[in-house]
RNA sequence: GGCAGUGUAGCUCAGCUGGUUAGAGCGUGGCACUCAUAAUGCCAAGGUCGGUGGUUCGAGCCCACUCACUGCUACCA
């Protein structure tokens, strides 16, 4: 209690809302939410941010196609992303939209600071552009047809275009970035991404085009309103906008620098190269870590509209239950790696881990308490080595979780927790309290107390991952809401015999296929 | 093409600085039990660790070559 509360600022990437949220967005949000919850339960002062990135050509084009103005489209889809957060019970403290006035102010302010530092200059951006692909291509990627005409890999014709653009002197930051990666080995995670970024930067950096004159749906460049900022400055700046920038007296500025940016593996480079360089240029502190998670596939197939395997995360969370939905993705997929999901796999996890192992463990033990111990926490008599071992492994979960969290190994935390769940089922079966009831009631009480106490600790440490069920479990154990931090996962806070307990109830229903459920009502 | 990584039981993965019968979970088969959500526990089958050749008293863990797959190789959020 003598130490200052540590702050923890976690962000997701901001989503591009030219469509509705899909499972990938939900995955990133759920994982980030679990980390945020973990840190809060571990006593940190957490600021958890998510939001939408609403500018750019694609938004403008999509809006036009739908007969809307860009801001109308943005309003509509940002609402859908917010709704997803709500449906997933995300605990983000703020939801930033890049079309908000505060973000215009922040983006223009960081632009001016980079400019004042001599890192922004006006020049010409040129290259082979394919209108059909909406993209520039490197000379090496092109094929040459008759008459010297060039074509993109897609077969679309390309033309040489030159465009006036502001540039950021990214090349000047190569050495500083390499020094950053060297001095902070965990700056980029997982390690495979770090290696890629390092080798990318080692190959040399070019200056970066950071404005556009070809569209207007963006934040005006200060002092030259013919230009709007291109995605880099606009999008990345959201993280400091939400912290109050440029007002360094703002209440939330204390949270900057961010503890971690949780992002998809496709945008690691932007966060690990461009963003820190921008911040260096602006004289601002750098985020501590950047972590790129993997992509999800449906049975190994990429999700795509044409394959018809794009699933609605809100519908899925309702189908399986929010906790089960979260649990599956966080447990099944090593965080940072790609992962595949299927209905069968989700149901398997739900039934095996949640309903059978944990849910049934709570049910079988607490119903015995209810029937044989007057629905009170039973007395705890002398403990044997079996109890000591089991309890010790439970009390070790919080510390072990912290260790895994250092590398955002969410799956490993869950693995450890369920190891204890399994041990507890084995303990329960080996002790057979239903037999002890007749032969040695005191011993039965000790077994039931021990099981309940282990469940208390499991409930505490499982809260970030299955918040609803963990809360229910702690309710069943009559754990006061102000004793549910990780700091309480210790022997000193153990269940007090005699405490009145509510009637047991199921934590997780088994998932039964609707087809086989009955007469199809 | 260059750089990096992966390849271990049907499936998903662990395997520390090389050292007794290569592990876990799920799935499968059998048994037990009845406290419990047809739940749980126990036992078993099943891999010689992508392939070849080396180093070593000894290699899944080192080296070489080889096959397959994946990622990165900048203006795509």
XYZ file of C-alpha atoms (C1' of nucleotides) in Angstrom:
598
model
C 0.000 0.000 0.000
C 2.979 2.256 0.176
C 3.718 2.274 -3.509
C 2.218 4.661 -6.024
C -0.440 3.169 -8.235
C 1.087 2.226 -11.534
C -0.647 3.453 -14.629
C -1.408 1.248 -17.568
C -2.525 2.680 -20.901
C -3.622 0.112 -23.451
C -5.010 0.728 -26.918
C -6.441 -1.289 -29.735
C -5.901 -0.145 -33.264
C -8.628 2.156 -34.459
C -10.919 0.367 -36.884
C -11.626 1.564 -40.392
C -15.415 1.805 -40.479
C -16.133 1.576 -44.166
C -17.927 -1.616 -43.270
C -19.376 -3.287 -40.242
C -17.219 -4.891 -37.541
C -16.141 -8.456 -38.095
C -14.641 -11.180 -35.982
C -11.117 -9.821 -36.286
C -12.164 -6.552 -34.713
C -13.912 -8.433 -31.938
C -10.857 -10.582 -31.278
C -8.554 -7.600 -30.883
C -11.029 -5.851 -28.632
C -11.647 -8.901 -26.447
C -7.961 -9.612 -26.022
C -7.227 -5.992 -25.176
C -10.164 -5.944 -22.813
C -8.842 -9.021 -21.035
C -5.471 -7.350 -20.599
C -7.105 -4.159 -19.356
C -9.212 -6.097 -16.873
C -6.187 -8.055 -15.749
C -4.263 -4.885 -15.025
C -7.149 -3.291 -13.152
C -7.512 -6.399 -11.013
C -3.812 -6.238 -10.388
C -4.205 -2.763 -8.979
C -3.159 -0.622 -11.924
C -4.754 2.646 -12.864
C -5.865 1.648 -16.344
C -6.830 3.704 -19.344
C -8.167 1.527 -22.147
C -8.806 3.084 -25.532
C -10.394 1.961 -28.763
C -12.077 3.790 -31.620
C -12.455 4.370 -35.324
C -10.284 5.806 -38.075
C -12.759 7.622 -40.264
C -10.898 9.603 -42.895
C -9.429 8.716 -46.246
C -10.356 7.990 -49.797
C -12.046 4.669 -49.155
C -14.472 6.186 -46.683
C -15.313 8.924 -49.129
C -15.838 6.438 -51.929
C -17.936 4.063 -49.887
C -20.076 6.937 -48.703
C -20.625 8.129 -52.227
C -21.610 4.671 -53.356
C -24.184 4.513 -50.625
C -25.476 7.993 -51.276
C -24.185 9.356 -48.004
C -21.773 12.028 -46.984
C -18.575 10.679 -45.469
C -19.535 11.820 -42.008
C -22.926 10.163 -42.292
C -21.262 6.898 -43.156
C -18.782 7.370 -40.356
C -21.527 8.135 -37.856
C -23.466 5.083 -38.853
C -20.586 2.627 -38.792
C -18.846 4.082 -35.771
C -22.103 3.406 -33.981
C -21.882 -0.208 -35.119
C -18.377 -0.514 -33.694
C -19.493 1.063 -30.446
C -22.410 -1.343 -30.330
C -20.057 -4.263 -30.781
C -18.002 -3.050 -27.848
C -21.100 -2.847 -25.771
C -22.285 -6.282 -26.831
C -18.887 -7.715 -25.928
C -18.960 -5.930 -22.588
C -15.732 -4.138 -23.420
C -14.442 -1.971 -20.605
C -12.750 0.645 -22.753
C -12.641 4.010 -21.017
C -12.899 6.029 -24.182
C -13.884 5.550 -27.793
C -12.110 7.915 -30.086
C -13.234 8.944 -33.532
C -10.735 10.648 -35.767
C -13.409 13.019 -37.003
C -13.755 14.595 -33.595
C -12.546 18.180 -33.029
C -10.118 17.049 -30.338
C -8.402 14.864 -32.896
C -8.099 17.636 -35.455
C -6.430 19.725 -32.786
C -4.033 16.974 -31.786
C -3.118 15.992 -35.335
C -2.405 19.540 -36.358
C -0.421 20.109 -33.197
C 1.843 17.113 -33.708
C 2.238 18.071 -37.358
C 3.438 21.530 -36.315
C 5.870 20.073 -33.860
C 7.335 17.741 -36.449
C 7.504 20.656 -38.843
C 9.131 22.880 -36.242
C 11.729 20.194 -35.789
C 12.562 20.439 -39.487
C 11.216 17.033 -40.369
C 8.458 18.018 -42.787
C 9.071 19.343 -46.259
C 7.127 19.814 -49.457
C 8.132 17.747 -52.459
C 6.717 15.539 -55.154
C 5.467 12.044 -54.690
C 5.702 10.012 -57.826
C 5.267 6.473 -58.941
C 3.389 4.010 -61.060
C -0.236 4.183 -60.109
C -3.048 1.859 -61.020
C -6.418 3.532 -60.865
C -8.193 0.214 -60.791
C -6.120 -1.132 -57.891
C -6.006 2.250 -56.192
C -2.404 1.607 -55.433
C 1.139 2.475 -56.345
C 3.473 -0.223 -57.547
C 7.165 -0.590 -57.518
C 8.953 -0.724 -60.854
C 9.969 -4.309 -60.091
C 6.392 -5.459 -59.697
C 5.341 -4.306 -63.134
C 5.189 -6.182 -66.375
C 5.803 -4.502 -69.692
C 3.476 -5.073 -72.614
C 3.709 -4.088 -76.277
C 4.729 -0.514 -76.881
C 6.381 -0.334 -73.485
C 3.073 -0.132 -71.717
C 3.275 -1.162 -68.077
C 0.871 -3.279 -66.132
C 0.305 -3.964 -62.468
C 0.402 -7.545 -61.136
C -3.377 -7.518 -61.372
C -3.138 -6.789 -65.076
C -4.433 -3.287 -64.688
C -2.626 -0.572 -66.610
C -0.525 1.818 -64.603
C 0.426 5.393 -65.253
C 3.250 7.528 -63.984
C 1.861 10.140 -61.701
C 3.467 12.932 -59.782
C 1.777 14.638 -56.950
C 2.788 17.413 -54.650
C 3.005 16.081 -51.141
C 4.457 16.834 -47.780
C 7.087 14.409 -46.617
C 8.232 13.304 -43.218
C 11.966 12.871 -42.850
C 11.655 9.282 -41.706
C 15.090 8.519 -43.116
C 16.627 10.638 -40.403
C 15.355 8.268 -37.743
C 16.823 5.005 -38.893
C 19.635 4.917 -36.372
C 17.503 6.164 -33.537
C 14.930 3.488 -34.239
C 17.541 0.765 -34.340
C 18.898 2.057 -31.077
C 15.398 1.928 -29.650
C 14.906 -1.706 -30.680
C 18.301 -2.591 -29.287
C 17.781 -0.901 -25.949
C 14.237 -2.188 -25.541
C 14.212 -5.766 -26.770
C 10.545 -6.196 -25.904
C 9.456 -3.027 -27.656
C 7.962 -5.077 -30.467
C 6.221 -8.361 -29.872
C 5.985 -11.141 -30.629
C 9.632 -11.684 -31.422
C 9.088 -12.778 -35.002
C 7.548 -9.385 -35.724
C 10.381 -7.657 -34.002
C 12.876 -9.397 -36.221
C 10.980 -8.368 -39.298
C 10.852 -4.765 -38.247
C 14.512 -4.648 -37.356
C 15.586 -6.106 -40.657
C 13.247 -3.765 -42.458
C 14.736 -0.717 -40.805
C 18.253 -2.018 -41.303
C 17.644 -2.074 -45.034
C 17.179 1.657 -44.916
C 14.290 4.062 -44.609
C 12.885 6.450 -47.145
C 11.053 9.598 -46.341
C 7.345 9.197 -46.069
C 4.612 10.940 -47.991
C 2.219 12.253 -45.362
C -0.273 14.415 -47.244
C -2.631 14.165 -50.198
C -4.183 16.664 -52.534
C -6.230 14.104 -54.422
C -8.993 13.914 -51.879
C -10.363 16.182 -49.204
C -11.840 13.836 -46.590
C -9.200 14.320 -43.982
C -7.608 16.725 -41.587
C -6.265 19.852 -43.301
C -2.543 20.339 -43.182
C -1.909 23.364 -41.012
C -0.846 26.299 -43.151
C -1.644 24.580 -46.450
C -5.262 23.615 -46.650
C -4.979 22.275 -50.184
C -3.529 19.214 -48.511
C -5.097 16.798 -46.101
C -3.055 14.559 -43.880
C -2.549 11.048 -45.141
C -3.333 8.097 -42.944
C -0.100 8.001 -40.942
C -0.289 11.240 -39.048
C -4.046 11.171 -38.870
C -4.527 7.648 -37.579
C -1.532 7.094 -35.335
C -2.046 10.359 -33.528
C -5.324 9.101 -32.073
C -3.474 7.569 -29.169
C -2.238 10.887 -27.857
C -5.425 12.705 -28.770
C -7.268 10.526 -26.308
C -4.674 11.309 -23.682
C -5.427 14.995 -24.103
C -2.665 16.126 -26.449
C -1.703 18.860 -27.073
C -2.849 19.899 -23.626
C -0.162 18.435 -21.452
C -2.110 19.569 -18.416
C -5.074 17.435 -19.441
C -6.203 14.945 -16.800
C -5.385 12.005 -19.009
C -1.988 13.154 -20.178
C -0.538 11.321 -17.183
C -1.302 8.084 -18.992
C 1.006 8.825 -21.882
C 3.185 7.096 -22.976
C 0.993 4.109 -23.691
C 2.001 0.870 -22.028
C 1.080 -1.140 -25.090
C -0.557 -0.803 -28.466
C -2.404 -4.017 -29.296
C -2.692 -4.216 -33.067
C -3.010 -6.659 -35.928
C 0.180 -8.102 -37.347
C -0.418 -6.262 -40.615
C 0.157 -2.852 -39.106
C 3.050 -3.627 -36.807
C 5.463 -1.727 -38.966
C 3.471 1.464 -38.850
C 3.380 1.323 -35.091
C 6.935 0.194 -34.632
C 8.617 2.442 -37.186
C 6.568 5.424 -38.264
C 4.869 6.138 -34.971
C 7.937 6.229 -32.747
C 9.736 8.302 -35.371
C 6.878 10.776 -35.385
C 6.972 10.990 -31.622
C 10.734 11.424 -31.567
C 10.363 14.237 -34.037
C 7.668 15.864 -31.943
C 9.684 15.439 -28.778
C 7.141 13.202 -27.117
C 7.683 10.039 -25.073
C 7.424 6.737 -26.931
C 4.978 3.948 -26.161
C 6.523 1.142 -24.163
C 5.431 -1.762 -26.298
C 3.747 -2.691 -29.530
C 2.210 -6.117 -29.832
C 0.879 -7.596 -33.060
C -1.680 -10.347 -32.734
C -2.404 -12.880 -35.431
C -5.285 -13.325 -37.804
C -8.193 -15.669 -37.481
C -9.157 -18.192 -40.073
C -12.259 -20.269 -40.402
C -11.005 -23.859 -40.470
C -7.786 -22.568 -41.941
C -9.558 -20.589 -44.650
C -9.286 -16.862 -44.726
C -12.502 -15.179 -43.904
C -13.986 -13.509 -46.901
C -17.346 -12.391 -48.087
C -17.123 -14.506 -51.219
C -16.529 -17.660 -49.193
C -19.493 -16.785 -47.059
C -17.611 -17.510 -43.864
C -17.655 -14.024 -42.421
C -19.394 -14.269 -39.123
C -21.008 -11.589 -37.045
C -19.250 -11.392 -33.699
C -22.315 -10.163 -31.897
C -24.382 -13.081 -33.141
C -21.596 -15.495 -32.205
C -21.297 -14.103 -28.712
C -25.016 -14.609 -28.281
C -24.941 -18.081 -29.737
C -22.212 -19.434 -27.467
C -22.445 -17.007 -24.602
C -20.129 -14.063 -24.209
C -17.739 -15.744 -21.791
C -17.413 -18.866 -23.888
C -16.882 -16.818 -27.022
C -14.077 -14.830 -25.378
C -12.603 -17.827 -23.659
C -12.317 -19.824 -26.828
C -10.248 -17.276 -28.718
C -8.044 -16.355 -25.794
C -7.399 -19.935 -24.744
C -7.182 -21.731 -28.061
C -4.907 -19.327 -29.888
C -1.467 -18.432 -28.588
C -1.682 -14.656 -28.485
C 0.423 -13.354 -31.338
C -0.059 -16.379 -33.572
C -2.668 -16.932 -36.235
C -5.512 -19.125 -35.194
C -8.302 -21.064 -36.705
C -11.756 -21.490 -35.315
C -14.714 -23.643 -36.101
C -18.058 -24.260 -34.560
C -16.898 -27.690 -33.372
C -13.782 -26.277 -31.766
C -15.715 -23.596 -29.928
C -18.301 -26.069 -28.700
C -15.530 -28.422 -27.644
C -13.862 -25.797 -25.513
C -17.112 -24.568 -24.115
C -18.319 -27.985 -23.053
C -15.022 -29.508 -21.980
C -13.322 -26.629 -20.217
C -16.142 -24.420 -19.089
C -19.201 -26.583 -18.540
C -17.593 -29.901 -17.585
C -14.353 -28.976 -15.892
C -15.017 -25.675 -14.172
C -18.798 -25.382 -14.138
C -19.350 -28.900 -12.959
C -16.580 -28.640 -10.383
C -18.354 -25.681 -8.828
C -21.680 -27.419 -9.034
C -20.596 -30.728 -7.529
C -18.719 -29.155 -4.633
C -21.070 -26.315 -3.803
C -24.127 -28.480 -3.941
C -22.513 -30.740 -1.357
C -21.808 -27.699 0.769
C -25.370 -26.632 0.335
C -26.799 -29.976 1.349
C -24.346 -31.073 4.011
C -22.955 -27.913 5.561
C -26.106 -25.876 6.116
C -25.248 -23.796 3.052
C -22.354 -22.183 4.862
C -18.640 -22.228 4.228
C -17.671 -25.406 6.098
C -15.147 -25.507 8.899
C -11.603 -26.094 7.933
C -9.862 -28.719 10.003
C -6.273 -29.923 9.812
C -4.914 -29.841 6.276
C -2.953 -32.681 4.760
C -0.256 -32.511 2.158
C -2.905 -32.931 -0.521
C -4.584 -29.712 0.532
C -1.297 -27.865 0.895
C -0.207 -28.811 -2.587
C -3.475 -27.914 -4.226
C -3.848 -24.631 -2.404
C -0.274 -23.661 -3.138
C -0.792 -24.191 -6.849
C -3.894 -22.012 -6.723
C -2.212 -19.221 -4.796
C 0.614 -19.280 -7.334
C -1.743 -18.395 -10.177
C -1.687 -14.648 -9.713
C 2.090 -14.438 -9.785
C 2.269 -16.856 -12.679
C -0.286 -14.809 -14.528
C 1.771 -11.671 -14.112
C 4.784 -13.449 -15.491
C 2.910 -14.621 -18.569
C 1.348 -11.213 -18.987
C 4.822 -9.740 -19.414
C 4.767 -11.338 -22.836
C 0.993 -11.089 -23.277
C 0.751 -14.872 -23.212
C -2.948 -14.863 -22.417
C -3.332 -18.466 -23.523
C -0.623 -19.532 -21.085
C -2.411 -17.861 -18.195
C -5.568 -19.749 -19.035
C -3.628 -22.937 -19.465
C -2.269 -22.600 -15.940
C -5.650 -21.812 -14.472
C -7.212 -24.847 -16.082
C -4.367 -27.007 -14.905
C -5.496 -26.156 -11.389
C -9.116 -26.793 -12.328
C -8.085 -30.260 -13.467
C -6.048 -30.863 -10.331
C -9.023 -29.864 -8.239
C -11.313 -32.299 -10.015
C -8.736 -35.019 -9.405
C -8.418 -34.009 -5.776
C -12.163 -34.036 -5.335
C -12.524 -37.454 -6.897
C -9.631 -38.883 -4.913
C -10.948 -37.554 -1.599
C -14.511 -38.634 -2.387
C -16.231 -36.330 0.085
C -19.536 -38.083 -0.624
C -18.031 -41.142 1.014
C -16.452 -39.140 3.811
C -19.860 -37.796 4.664
C -20.563 -41.097 6.367
C -17.116 -42.128 7.534
C -15.466 -38.858 8.522
C -17.647 -35.742 8.328
C -14.915 -33.455 9.593
C -12.639 -34.588 6.828
C -15.439 -34.027 4.343
C -15.729 -30.464 5.593
C -12.057 -29.879 5.068
C -12.228 -31.248 1.538
C -15.200 -29.067 0.719
C -13.605 -26.018 2.285
C -10.441 -26.580 0.308
C -12.311 -27.047 -2.935
C -14.323 -23.907 -2.335
C -11.221 -21.922 -1.477
C -9.479 -23.051 -4.637
C -12.596 -22.075 -6.571
C -12.418 -18.646 -4.981
C -8.882 -18.154 -6.220
C -9.753 -19.525 -9.643
C -12.703 -17.161 -9.785
C -10.464 -14.231 -8.985
C -7.803 -14.933 -11.564
C -10.296 -15.959 -14.245
C -12.145 -12.654 -14.082
C -10.305 -10.994 -16.969
C -11.190 -13.832 -19.315
C -14.660 -14.978 -18.308
C -15.873 -11.940 -16.384
C -19.528 -12.894 -16.164
C -19.085 -16.470 -14.975
C -16.183 -15.600 -12.700
C -18.333 -12.957 -11.079
C -21.108 -15.479 -10.668
C -18.717 -17.972 -9.124
C -17.470 -15.393 -6.646
C -21.069 -14.532 -5.846
C -21.748 -18.192 -5.116
C -18.845 -18.117 -2.689
C -20.129 -14.896 -1.106
C -16.890 -13.103 -1.868
C -17.503 -9.391 -1.256
C -17.116 -7.271 -4.371
C -14.349 -5.273 -2.762
C -12.294 -8.430 -2.197
C -11.954 -9.507 -5.770
C -8.567 -8.156 -6.726
C -5.552 -10.354 -7.426
C -4.163 -9.092 -4.164
C -6.918 -11.071 -2.496
C -5.846 -14.350 -4.079
C -3.839 -15.166 -0.956
C -4.317 -17.374 2.118
C -4.996 -14.355 4.341
C -8.160 -13.700 2.419
C -9.360 -17.279 2.444
C -13.008 -18.176 2.816
C -14.256 -17.782 6.346
C -16.072 -20.838 7.738
C -19.633 -20.067 8.666
C -20.180 -17.567 5.883
C -23.650 -18.084 4.464
C -23.684 -19.097 0.811
C -26.421 -18.696 -1.755
C -27.954 -21.679 -3.500
C -25.655 -23.093 -6.188
C -26.473 -22.400 -9.804
C -24.934 -23.428 -13.091
C -22.060 -21.299 -14.384
C -22.044 -22.549 -17.946
C -24.783 -24.464 -19.690
C -23.527 -27.197 -21.948
C -23.901 -26.330 -25.597
C -26.341 -28.689 -27.237
C -26.773 -28.611 -30.975
C -30.162 -27.170 -31.845
C -30.756 -29.957 -34.395
C -30.409 -32.677 -31.820
C -32.152 -30.775 -29.083
C -35.582 -32.143 -29.763
C -38.606 -31.590 -31.870
C -37.264 -28.352 -33.247
C -39.363 -25.731 -31.577
C 15.519 -13.914 -55.576
C 17.026 -12.137 -50.339
C 16.087 -12.380 -44.976
C 13.450 -14.821 -40.960
C 10.605 -18.718 -39.037
C 7.863 -23.322 -38.754
C 7.484 -28.741 -39.596
C 6.820 -33.550 -32.641
C 0.698 -38.672 -31.368
C -6.086 -38.205 -35.464
C -6.351 -32.570 -33.893
C -4.022 -28.172 -31.170
C 0.500 -27.708 -29.011
C 4.827 -28.298 -24.637
C 9.609 -30.068 -24.847
C 15.115 -25.997 -20.213
C 22.125 -25.203 -21.206
C 21.922 -32.528 -26.010
C 21.506 -37.653 -21.436
C 17.003 -42.931 -18.265
C 10.817 -46.029 -21.287
C 9.421 -38.242 -26.095
C 4.852 -35.079 -22.763
C -0.187 -32.317 -22.154
C -5.168 -31.186 -23.601
C -8.934 -32.650 -26.963
C -10.589 -36.938 -29.613
C -10.834 -42.639 -29.442
C -11.399 -47.592 -26.567
C -12.159 -49.911 -21.757
C -13.039 -49.645 -16.426
C -14.680 -47.178 -11.894
C -17.819 -43.954 -9.310
C -22.502 -41.498 -8.282
C -21.191 -35.534 -5.079
C -22.169 -33.214 -9.942
C -24.372 -29.868 -16.007
C -24.838 -38.185 -19.409
C -20.663 -34.523 -15.546
C -15.713 -36.648 -12.913
C -11.674 -40.128 -12.004
C -8.519 -44.289 -13.554
C -6.264 -47.272 -17.411
C -5.072 -48.008 -22.561
C -4.116 -47.589 -27.739
C -1.516 -44.104 -30.801
C 4.389 -40.374 -32.508
C 11.053 -42.367 -33.141
C 10.146 -36.165 -33.332
C 9.463 -33.609 -42.349
C 13.695 -36.305 -45.138
C 19.089 -37.629 -45.868
C 23.876 -37.503 -44.034
C 27.079 -35.980 -40.119
C 29.267 -34.404 -34.975
C 29.020 -36.996 -30.144
C 29.718 -42.212 -25.424
C 24.672 -40.218 -26.365
C 20.405 -35.672 -30.472
C 13.624 -34.061 -31.051
C 17.183 -30.439 -29.075
C 24.123 -29.168 -32.559
C 26.095 -29.066 -38.074
C 25.324 -29.751 -43.569
C 22.168 -30.676 -47.381
C 17.082 -31.415 -48.808
C 11.472 -31.180 -49.043
C 7.001 -28.576 -47.520
C 4.595 -24.495 -45.428
C 4.443 -19.340 -43.392
C 5.932 -14.262 -42.663
C 8.747 -9.821 -44.186
C 10.918 -7.488 -48.580
C 7.112 0.368 -47.190
C 2.725 4.592 -48.635
C -2.580 -1.240 -48.034
C -5.668 0.409 -41.626
